[in-house]
Tab-separated table of C-alpha atoms in Angstrom:
chain	number	residue	atom	x	y	z
A	9	MET	CA	2.377	-5.842	-5.065
A	10	PRO	CA	-0.316	-7.641	-7.416
A	11	ARG	CA	-3.962	-7.880	-6.253
A	12	ARG	CA	-4.735	-10.285	-3.735
A	13	GLN	CA	-0.994	-11.219	-3.107
A	14	GLY	CA	-1.408	-9.021	0.187
A	15	THR	CA	-3.289	-11.844	1.557
A	16	THR	CA	0.244	-13.313	3.047
A	17	LEU	CA	0.340	-9.988	4.678
A	18	LEU	CA	-3.165	-10.142	5.921
A	19	ILE	CA	-2.492	-13.414	7.508
A	20	ALA	CA	0.679	-12.258	9.353
A	21	LEU	CA	-1.249	-9.340	10.728
A	22	VAL	CA	-4.855	-10.433	11.546
A	23	ALA	CA	-3.698	-10.855	15.298
A	24	GLY	CA	-3.108	-7.022	15.176
A	25	THR	CA	-0.490	-5.481	17.457
A	26	ALA	CA	1.654	-7.745	19.712
A	27	ALA	CA	-0.305	-6.482	22.867
A	28	THR	CA	-3.842	-7.524	20.909
A	29	ALA	CA	-2.179	-10.867	19.794
A	30	ALA	CA	-1.419	-11.463	23.698
A	31	PHE	CA	-4.897	-10.996	24.842
A	32	VAL	CA	-6.467	-12.839	22.011
A	33	ALA	CA	-4.316	-16.002	22.728
A	34	ALA	CA	-4.990	-15.460	26.511
A	35	ALA	CA	-8.672	-15.568	25.667
A	36	GLY	CA	-8.595	-18.447	23.017
A	37	PRO	CA	-8.098	-18.535	19.641
A	38	THR	CA	-11.884	-18.675	18.388
A	39	LEU	CA	-13.011	-16.813	15.068
A	40	PHE	CA	-16.736	-16.156	15.366
A	41	SER	CA	-18.386	-16.097	12.149
A	42	GLY	CA	-22.320	-15.958	11.999
A	43	SER	CA	-23.829	-18.358	14.453
A	44	GLY	CA	-20.934	-20.840	13.965
A	45	THR	CA	-17.236	-20.888	15.372
A	46	THR	CA	-14.107	-21.877	13.983
A	47	GLN	CA	-11.076	-22.665	15.737
A	48	VAL	CA	-8.038	-20.761	14.274
A	49	SER	CA	-4.571	-20.545	15.322
A	50	ALA	CA	-3.428	-16.821	16.284
A	51	PRO	CA	-0.515	-16.076	13.754
A	52	SER	CA	2.323	-13.766	15.156
A	53	ALA	CA	2.437	-10.283	14.474
A	54	VAL	CA	5.364	-8.911	12.057
A	55	ARG	CA	6.737	-5.603	12.232
A	56	PRO	CA	8.016	-4.135	8.889
A	57	PRO	CA	11.023	-2.497	8.484
A	58	ALA	CA	11.329	1.200	8.581
A	59	ALA	CA	10.984	3.090	5.158
A	60	PRO	CA	13.317	6.089	4.523
A	61	ALA	CA	12.131	9.429	5.579
A	62	HIS	CA	13.550	11.529	3.053
A	63	SER	CA	10.742	10.960	0.585
A	64	THR	CA	9.934	14.167	-1.648
A	65	GLY	CA	6.470	12.892	-2.205
A	66	VAL	CA	2.929	14.538	-1.348
A	67	TRP	CA	0.124	13.057	0.530
A	68	ILE	CA	-2.323	11.354	-1.506
A	69	ALA	CA	-5.455	9.192	-0.359
A	70	THR	CA	-4.850	5.632	-1.171
A	71	TRP	CA	-7.947	4.428	0.303
A	72	ALA	CA	-11.340	6.161	1.805
A	73	GLY	CA	-14.406	4.923	2.974
A	74	ALA	CA	-17.550	7.350	3.495
A	75	PRO	CA	-18.948	7.516	6.945
A	76	VAL	CA	-22.483	6.630	6.526
A	77	ALA	CA	-24.173	6.119	9.958
A	78	GLY	CA	-23.989	5.752	13.735
A	79	ILE	CA	-25.269	2.360	14.866
A	80	THR	CA	-25.143	0.595	18.125
A	81	ASP	CA	-22.124	-1.941	17.525
A	82	PRO	CA	-23.487	-5.323	16.551
A	83	ILE	CA	-20.347	-7.124	18.165
A	84	PRO	CA	-20.603	-5.387	21.806
A	85	ALA	CA	-17.706	-6.106	24.149
A	86	ARG	CA	-18.245	-6.885	27.897
A	87	ASP	CA	-14.783	-5.233	28.433
A	88	LEU	CA	-13.952	-2.371	26.274
A	89	THR	CA	-10.443	-2.205	27.865
A	90	ARG	CA	-9.651	-5.353	25.861
A	91	ARG	CA	-11.333	-4.469	22.517
A	92	THR	CA	-9.469	-3.798	19.191
A	93	ILE	CA	-10.612	-2.918	15.825
A	94	ARG	CA	-8.767	-4.053	12.959
A	95	ASP	CA	-10.244	-2.374	9.637
A	96	VAL	CA	-8.852	-4.471	6.563
A	97	VAL	CA	-8.489	-1.912	3.310
A	98	HIS	CA	-7.312	-2.238	0.024
A	99	THR	CA	-4.674	0.443	-1.152
A	100	SER	CA	-4.764	1.942	-4.778
A	101	VAL	CA	-1.148	3.456	-4.735
A	102	GLY	CA	1.577	2.836	-2.541
A	103	GLY	CA	4.077	5.082	-0.560
A	104	ASP	CA	6.839	5.185	2.094
A	105	ALA	CA	4.821	6.777	4.902
A	106	ALA	CA	1.173	6.688	6.048
A	107	ARG	CA	-1.400	8.625	7.999
A	108	ILE	CA	-5.020	7.798	8.958
A	109	THR	CA	-8.220	9.780	9.612
A	110	LEU	CA	-10.503	8.596	12.051
A	111	SER	CA	-13.928	9.927	12.371
A	112	ASN	CA	-16.736	10.280	15.385
A	113	LEU	CA	-19.038	11.895	12.770
A	114	PHE	CA	-22.237	10.157	14.248
A	115	GLY	CA	-21.111	9.592	17.591
A	116	THR	CA	-22.738	11.263	20.726
A	117	ARG	CA	-19.682	11.041	23.279
A	118	PRO	CA	-15.937	11.839	22.782
A	119	LEU	CA	-14.036	8.894	21.486
A	120	LEU	CA	-10.846	7.571	22.808
A	121	VAL	CA	-8.411	5.642	20.881
A	122	ASP	CA	-5.298	4.732	23.149
A	123	ASP	CA	-3.316	2.812	20.625
A	124	ALA	CA	-3.313	2.625	16.862
A	125	THR	CA	-1.201	0.966	14.383
A	126	VAL	CA	-0.693	0.510	10.671
A	127	ASN	CA	0.529	-2.780	9.777
A	128	THR	CA	1.797	-3.101	13.406
A	129	ARG	CA	3.595	-0.058	13.169
A	130	ARG	CA	2.551	2.502	16.006
A	131	VAL	CA	0.642	5.709	15.202
A	132	SER	CA	0.774	8.963	17.099
A	133	PHE	CA	-1.293	11.782	17.370
A	134	ARG	CA	0.459	15.320	17.679
A	135	GLY	CA	3.177	13.196	19.294
A	136	ALA	CA	0.937	11.464	21.624
A	137	PRO	CA	0.029	7.690	21.763
A	138	SER	CA	-3.536	8.325	22.289
A	139	VAL	CA	-6.262	10.656	21.048
A	140	THR	CA	-9.863	11.840	21.833
A	141	VAL	CA	-11.949	12.297	18.958
A	142	PRO	CA	-14.868	14.868	19.386
A	143	VAL	CA	-18.364	14.421	18.935
A	144	GLY	CA	-19.048	14.904	15.265
A	145	GLY	CA	-15.459	15.358	14.718
A	146	GLN	CA	-12.425	13.707	12.911
A	147	VAL	CA	-8.606	13.528	13.605
A	148	VAL	CA	-5.996	12.964	11.134
A	149	SER	CA	-2.884	11.023	12.693
A	150	ASP	CA	1.031	11.970	12.689
A	151	PRO	CA	2.729	10.588	9.626
A	152	VAL	CA	4.011	7.064	10.375
A	153	VAL	CA	7.219	5.779	8.324
A	154	VAL	CA	5.899	2.401	7.139
A	155	PRO	CA	6.359	1.272	3.601
A	156	VAL	CA	2.560	0.755	2.145
A	157	PRO	CA	2.419	-1.356	-0.951
A	158	ALA	CA	0.143	-0.552	-3.977
A	159	ASP	CA	-2.777	-2.761	-4.693
A	160	ALA	CA	-2.654	-4.707	-1.341
A	161	ASP	CA	-4.495	-5.129	1.873
A	162	LEU	CA	-3.651	-3.027	4.834
A	163	VAL	CA	-4.578	-3.382	8.327
A	164	VAL	CA	-5.124	-0.459	10.562
A	165	ALA	CA	-5.807	-1.599	14.202
A	166	PHE	CA	-6.674	0.663	17.220
A	167	ARG	CA	-8.102	0.320	20.562
A	168	THR	CA	-11.148	2.012	22.100
A	169	PRO	CA	-11.129	1.031	25.612
A	170	THR	CA	-14.192	3.394	26.911
A	171	ALA	CA	-16.172	3.543	23.477
A	172	GLN	CA	-19.966	4.113	24.292
A	173	GLY	CA	-22.944	5.053	22.121
A	174	PRO	CA	-23.121	5.137	18.368
A	175	VAL	CA	-20.232	3.847	16.241
A	176	THR	CA	-19.538	5.582	13.137
A	177	ILE	CA	-19.457	3.148	10.387
A	178	HIS	CA	-19.348	2.198	6.631
A	179	PRO	CA	-21.324	-0.873	6.277
A	180	ASN	CA	-21.323	-3.402	3.513
A	181	SER	CA	-17.785	-2.886	2.866
A	182	HIS	CA	-17.511	-6.176	0.776
A	183	GLN	CA	-14.344	-6.620	2.758
A	184	THR	CA	-13.517	-8.980	5.922
A	185	SER	CA	-12.415	-6.989	8.865
A	186	TYR	CA	-12.028	-7.795	12.527
A	187	VAL	CA	-12.858	-6.917	15.931
A	188	ALA	CA	-11.034	-8.603	19.039
A	189	ASP	CA	-12.178	-8.569	22.323
A	190	GLU	CA	-11.786	-10.760	25.718
A	191	ARG	CA	-13.637	-13.425	23.932
A	192	GLY	CA	-11.799	-13.714	20.819
A	193	THR	CA	-11.585	-12.383	17.392
A	194	TRP	CA	-14.966	-11.860	15.087
A	195	GLN	CA	-15.268	-11.187	11.463
A	196	THR	CA	-17.305	-8.104	10.488
A	197	ASN	CA	-18.078	-6.387	7.123
A	198	LEU	CA	-18.354	-3.009	8.798
A	199	TRP	CA	-15.498	-0.460	8.747
A	200	ARG	CA	-15.528	1.329	12.169
A	201	TYR	CA	-14.228	4.982	12.743
A	202	LEU	CA	-11.640	4.869	10.176
A	203	THR	CA	-12.395	6.885	6.963
A	204	ALA	CA	-9.143	7.501	4.939
A	205	VAL	CA	-5.618	6.209	4.674
A	206	ASP	CA	-3.197	8.793	3.060
A	207	VAL	CA	0.137	7.824	1.866
A	208	ARG	CA	3.309	9.870	0.995
A	209	ASN	CA	4.055	9.163	-3.027
A	210	ALA	CA	6.192	10.806	-5.201
A	211	THR	CA	4.816	9.378	-8.472
A	212	ALA	CA	1.084	9.606	-8.721
A	213	ALA	CA	-0.463	12.576	-10.256
A	214	GLY	CA	-3.209	12.872	-7.594
A	215	ALA	CA	-6.438	11.076	-6.519
A	216	VAL	CA	-9.457	10.096	-8.514
A	217	VAL	CA	-12.691	9.999	-6.191
A	218	ALA	CA	-15.571	8.119	-7.186
A	219	ILE	CA	-18.783	9.059	-5.395
A	220	GLY	CA	-21.826	6.755	-5.876
A	221	ASP	CA	-24.386	4.557	-4.565
A	222	SER	CA	-24.462	0.613	-4.025
A	223	LEU	CA	-23.492	0.534	-7.510
A	224	THR	CA	-20.032	2.078	-6.995
A	225	ALA	CA	-19.724	0.570	-3.036
A	226	GLY	CA	-20.000	-2.813	-4.782
A	227	THR	CA	-23.034	-4.586	-4.049
A	228	GLY	CA	-23.199	-7.933	-6.040
A	229	SER	CA	-19.427	-8.169	-6.119
A	230	THR	CA	-17.517	-10.976	-4.505
A	231	LEU	CA	-16.552	-10.617	-0.864
A	232	ASP	CA	-12.820	-9.658	-0.625
A	233	ALA	CA	-11.850	-9.991	-4.280
A	234	ASP	CA	-11.684	-5.977	-4.676
A	235	SER	CA	-13.816	-6.182	-7.768
A	236	ARG	CA	-15.678	-2.947	-7.381
A	237	TRP	CA	-15.375	-1.034	-10.448
A	238	PRO	CA	-13.198	1.687	-8.715
A	239	ASP	CA	-10.691	-1.060	-7.785
A	240	LEU	CA	-10.702	-2.372	-11.493
A	241	LEU	CA	-10.126	1.264	-12.607
A	242	SER	CA	-7.278	1.431	-10.328
A	243	ASP	CA	-5.704	-1.682	-11.906
A	244	ARG	CA	-5.954	0.063	-15.317
A	245	LEU	CA	-4.543	3.292	-14.038
A	246	ARG	CA	-1.361	1.166	-12.597
A	247	GLY	CA	-0.441	3.856	-10.229
A	248	ARG	CA	-0.690	6.921	-12.235
A	249	TYR	CA	-3.463	7.980	-9.930
A	250	ALA	CA	-5.047	6.851	-6.736
A	251	VAL	CA	-8.692	5.820	-6.999
A	252	VAL	CA	-10.798	6.026	-3.744
A	253	ASN	CA	-14.246	4.765	-3.485
A	254	LYS	CA	-16.778	7.218	-1.615
A	255	GLY	CA	-19.934	5.074	-2.697
A	256	ILE	CA	-22.680	4.637	-0.137
A	257	ALA	CA	-25.530	1.869	-0.571
A	258	GLY	CA	-28.720	3.470	-1.168
A	259	ASN	CA	-27.407	6.951	-1.629
A	260	ARG	CA	-29.344	9.466	-3.408
A	261	ILE	CA	-28.744	13.162	-4.649
A	262	LEU	CA	-31.714	15.042	-3.532
A	263	ARG	CA	-32.656	13.048	-0.521
A	264	ASP	CA	-31.108	11.179	2.362
A	265	GLY	CA	-31.083	7.599	1.933
A	266	GLN	CA	-34.030	5.303	3.062
A	267	ILE	CA	-32.189	3.407	5.641
A	268	TYR	CA	-28.998	5.571	6.232
A	269	GLY	CA	-26.482	7.986	4.109
A	270	GLN	CA	-26.588	11.444	3.920
A	271	ARG	CA	-27.542	12.976	0.376
A	272	ALA	CA	-24.894	13.424	-2.040
A	273	LEU	CA	-25.319	17.029	-2.132
A	274	ASP	CA	-24.732	17.470	1.632
A	275	ARG	CA	-21.721	15.210	1.782
A	276	PHE	CA	-19.986	16.213	-1.146
A	277	ASP	CA	-17.671	18.745	0.175
A	278	ARG	CA	-16.428	16.351	2.896
A	279	ASP	CA	-16.399	13.136	0.945
A	280	VAL	CA	-14.902	14.531	-2.327
A	281	LEU	CA	-13.355	18.060	-1.946
A	282	GLY	CA	-11.842	16.651	1.263
A	283	THR	CA	-9.809	13.933	-0.185
A	284	ALA	CA	-6.289	14.134	-0.145
A	285	ASP	CA	-4.741	15.661	-3.590
A	286	ALA	CA	-8.013	15.018	-5.346
A	287	LYS	CA	-7.687	16.121	-8.907
A	288	THR	CA	-10.803	14.264	-10.617
A	289	VAL	CA	-14.186	13.072	-9.318
A	290	ILE	CA	-16.397	10.485	-11.223
A	291	ILE	CA	-20.019	10.991	-10.140
A	292	ALA	CA	-22.245	7.959	-10.610
A	293	LEU	CA	-25.514	9.003	-8.792
A	294	GLY	CA	-29.210	9.202	-9.493
A	295	ILE	CA	-30.641	5.687	-9.814
A	296	ASN	CA	-31.610	5.747	-6.158
A	297	ASP	CA	-33.456	9.120	-6.711
A	298	VAL	CA	-35.296	7.606	-9.700
A	299	GLN	CA	-36.278	4.206	-8.065
A	300	GLN	CA	-36.367	4.711	-4.314
A	301	PHE	CA	-39.706	5.884	-2.507
A	302	PRO	CA	-40.556	8.822	-2.639
A	303	GLN	CA	-39.547	8.487	-6.347
A	304	GLU	CA	-38.337	11.569	-8.145
A	305	GLN	CA	-40.584	12.339	-11.072
A	306	ASP	CA	-38.605	15.357	-12.460
A	307	PRO	CA	-35.347	14.256	-14.465
A	308	GLN	CA	-34.347	18.130	-14.387
A	309	ARG	CA	-34.096	18.262	-10.521
A	310	ILE	CA	-31.707	15.389	-10.946
A	311	ALA	CA	-29.670	16.822	-13.489
A	312	ASP	CA	-29.794	20.194	-11.652
A	313	GLY	CA	-28.264	18.371	-8.670
A	314	LEU	CA	-25.540	16.792	-10.570
A	315	ARG	CA	-24.626	20.107	-12.151
A	316	ALA	CA	-24.496	21.729	-8.476
A	317	MET	CA	-21.890	19.189	-7.579
A	318	THR	CA	-19.807	19.738	-10.724
A	319	GLN	CA	-19.798	23.518	-10.216
A	320	ARG	CA	-18.404	22.666	-6.645
A	321	ALA	CA	-15.879	20.598	-7.900
A	322	HIS	CA	-14.859	23.239	-10.578
A	323	ALA	CA	-14.508	25.797	-8.119
A	324	ARG	CA	-11.797	23.817	-6.320
A	325	GLY	CA	-10.205	23.046	-9.611
A	326	LEU	CA	-11.387	19.316	-10.026
A	327	ARG	CA	-12.180	17.834	-13.353
A	328	VAL	CA	-15.712	15.951	-13.391
A	329	VAL	CA	-16.796	12.749	-15.134
A	330	GLY	CA	-20.269	11.534	-15.046
A	331	ALA	CA	-21.877	8.496	-15.625
A	332	THR	CA	-25.429	7.459	-17.111
A	333	LEU	CA	-27.955	5.755	-15.137
A	334	MET	CA	-28.288	1.873	-15.915
A	335	PRO	CA	-31.303	0.074	-16.432
A	336	TYR	CA	-33.076	-1.995	-13.674
A	337	GLU	CA	-36.112	-3.681	-14.976
A	338	GLY	CA	-37.098	-6.476	-12.951
A	339	TYR	CA	-36.205	-5.025	-9.694
A	340	ARG	CA	-39.086	-4.527	-7.401
A	341	THR	CA	-39.330	-0.841	-7.738
A	342	TRP	CA	-39.340	-0.853	-11.471
A	343	THR	CA	-42.282	0.914	-13.214
A	344	PRO	CA	-42.137	2.057	-16.976
A	345	ALA	CA	-42.811	5.559	-15.757
A	346	GLN	CA	-39.964	5.753	-13.699
A	347	ASP	CA	-37.807	4.208	-16.519
A	348	ASP	CA	-38.724	7.058	-18.695
A	349	VAL	CA	-37.366	9.393	-15.998
A	350	ARG	CA	-34.169	7.636	-16.024
A	351	MET	CA	-33.962	7.608	-19.785
A	352	ARG	CA	-34.669	11.418	-19.695
A	353	VAL	CA	-31.883	11.940	-17.207
A	354	ASN	CA	-29.590	9.946	-19.325
A	355	ALA	CA	-30.554	12.281	-22.475
A	356	LEU	CA	-29.811	15.237	-20.451
A	357	ILE	CA	-26.150	13.903	-19.468
A	358	ARG	CA	-25.319	13.248	-23.005
A	359	ALA	CA	-26.462	16.290	-24.317
A	360	GLY	CA	-23.546	17.833	-22.257
A	361	GLY	CA	-23.734	20.720	-20.168
A	362	ILE	CA	-23.323	18.822	-16.663
A	363	PHE	CA	-20.106	17.287	-17.015
A	364	ASP	CA	-16.678	17.723	-18.376
A	365	ALA	CA	-16.886	14.042	-19.881
A	366	VAL	CA	-19.579	11.366	-19.662
A	367	VAL	CA	-18.824	7.510	-19.027
A	368	ASP	CA	-21.700	5.518	-20.725
A	369	PHE	CA	-22.519	3.051	-17.819
A	370	ASP	CA	-25.993	2.386	-19.454
A	371	ALA	CA	-24.733	1.577	-23.018
A	372	ALA	CA	-22.203	-0.659	-21.600
A	373	ALA	CA	-24.479	-2.782	-19.061
A	374	ARG	CA	-27.952	-2.789	-20.876
A	375	ASP	CA	-29.183	-5.796	-22.615
A	376	PRO	CA	-29.369	-4.851	-26.323
A	377	TYR	CA	-32.444	-7.021	-26.982
A	378	ARG	CA	-34.206	-5.256	-24.100
A	379	PRO	CA	-32.621	-2.040	-23.297
A	380	SER	CA	-34.601	-1.549	-20.080
A	381	ARG	CA	-32.948	-4.642	-18.410
A	382	LEU	CA	-29.231	-5.364	-17.553
A	383	ARG	CA	-27.456	-7.697	-19.705
A	384	PRO	CA	-28.019	-11.140	-18.001
A	385	ALA	CA	-24.376	-11.801	-17.964
A	386	TYR	CA	-23.723	-8.636	-15.707
A	387	ASP	CA	-26.692	-9.107	-13.612
A	388	CYS	CA	-25.963	-10.274	-9.950
A	389	GLY	CA	-29.540	-11.709	-9.760
A	390	ASP	CA	-31.572	-8.954	-8.480
A	391	HIS	CA	-31.755	-6.903	-11.874
A	392	LEU	CA	-30.430	-3.658	-10.434
A	393	HIS	CA	-26.655	-4.480	-9.173
A	394	LEU	CA	-23.826	-6.185	-11.173
A	395	ASP	CA	-21.584	-9.118	-10.745
A	396	ASP	CA	-17.793	-9.037	-11.071
A	397	ALA	CA	-17.910	-9.182	-14.694
A	398	GLY	CA	-20.499	-6.251	-14.913
A	399	TYR	CA	-18.036	-4.007	-12.761
A	400	LEU	CA	-15.170	-4.974	-14.761
A	401	ARG	CA	-17.215	-3.892	-17.757
A	402	LEU	CA	-17.794	-0.292	-16.126
A	403	ALA	CA	-14.152	-0.069	-15.230
A	404	GLN	CA	-13.273	-0.440	-18.770
A	405	GLN	CA	-15.551	2.287	-19.949
A	406	VAL	CA	-13.902	4.814	-18.351
A	407	ASP	CA	-11.675	6.947	-20.901
A	408	LEU	CA	-8.445	7.291	-18.934
A	409	GLU	CA	-7.572	10.355	-20.951
A	410	SER	CA	-10.774	12.063	-19.694
A	411	LEU	CA	-9.689	11.826	-16.389
A	412	HIS	CA	-6.799	14.367	-16.916
A	413	PRO	CA	-6.988	15.643	-20.532
A	414	GLU	CA	-4.232	18.230	-19.974
A	415	THR	CA	-1.764	15.295	-19.921
A	416	PRO	CA	0.520	15.848	-23.032
A	417	ALA	CA	0.231	13.492	-25.852
A	418	SER	CA	3.697	11.937	-25.297
A	419	ASP	CA	2.644	11.283	-21.632
A	420	GLN	CA	-0.870	9.864	-22.071
A	421	LEU	CA	-2.357	7.420	-19.624
């Protein structure tokens, strides 16, 4: 399904399961967004036909979101028994069956999920319709036979009837999801609890995992346009590989983020090596070590952190592509001294010995007339993050052959 053509599916599914649609209708079809309200009709749920169960494919992550923090839910429900979360995610490759991963990594109480669906088809957990996710843990569902189209929106809905305490989230998703309770349906930009969707796929060669910061997560991109650079890289690959985005806004290599987000060295095994059928990782990290306080002064320490992640990936047989650090003059934390640190990190990356291959985001995004700044055409306005055109430019810089150089010449990407 071509990009954004999944809108029809999303409209059909936005009411969630039939049970959820019933209580939303009873509560009144109000969609709350910010301080205003908009009256909307609750569309009827559609149950897709069953897919054949005889696939010989393997399990590949088609989408993933890194768990970032535990927060008090900004959309509290008075009656949790009527609360349903509908996370909307965008697939990279398709399949004839799916399974989901739910995380309670940052929770302080066990999390009960008593109803879960993928595109309205009910999901089970070890044969049971409900599951309790332990504190600090995660669960993977049973496979559910449901057609999952490539490059399309997917709705994963689940009910948390007794949820209390911190909610494990991925914020700033740049994707509209929904929370429904006794009052109606609310828009949200948080992915709650859901951290992966895997599909059974017989054709893709594996998954490419992009681990990065806000520049990978898509800050500055258009809401619901799926214009983050990993999304656009997926478009270029056309199903040959899945692409999953493990970017976290504010993420650093050597320290935890200023607000939230475990440092990349601590989350690498879980977020990259734990991805289903991962074959290649693209590491786009380091700019926050340079620009966030406390600012790293030693470029070698950043390079050593990048090298350590590469070594861990190699130990698991993954290929590693690394990105140079883009300019950010004009952003509030920029100084000439820290820009010198950035350029020295880039020199170490370009010299080789850290990654298997290098994608030069710096050269692609910098202003040729003032290399310490982003090109104006790619700057979202804050001088650090890119707009949609800038993220497209990054996606175009990735040498597709570098993702899997062992591919025979007759079968190149």
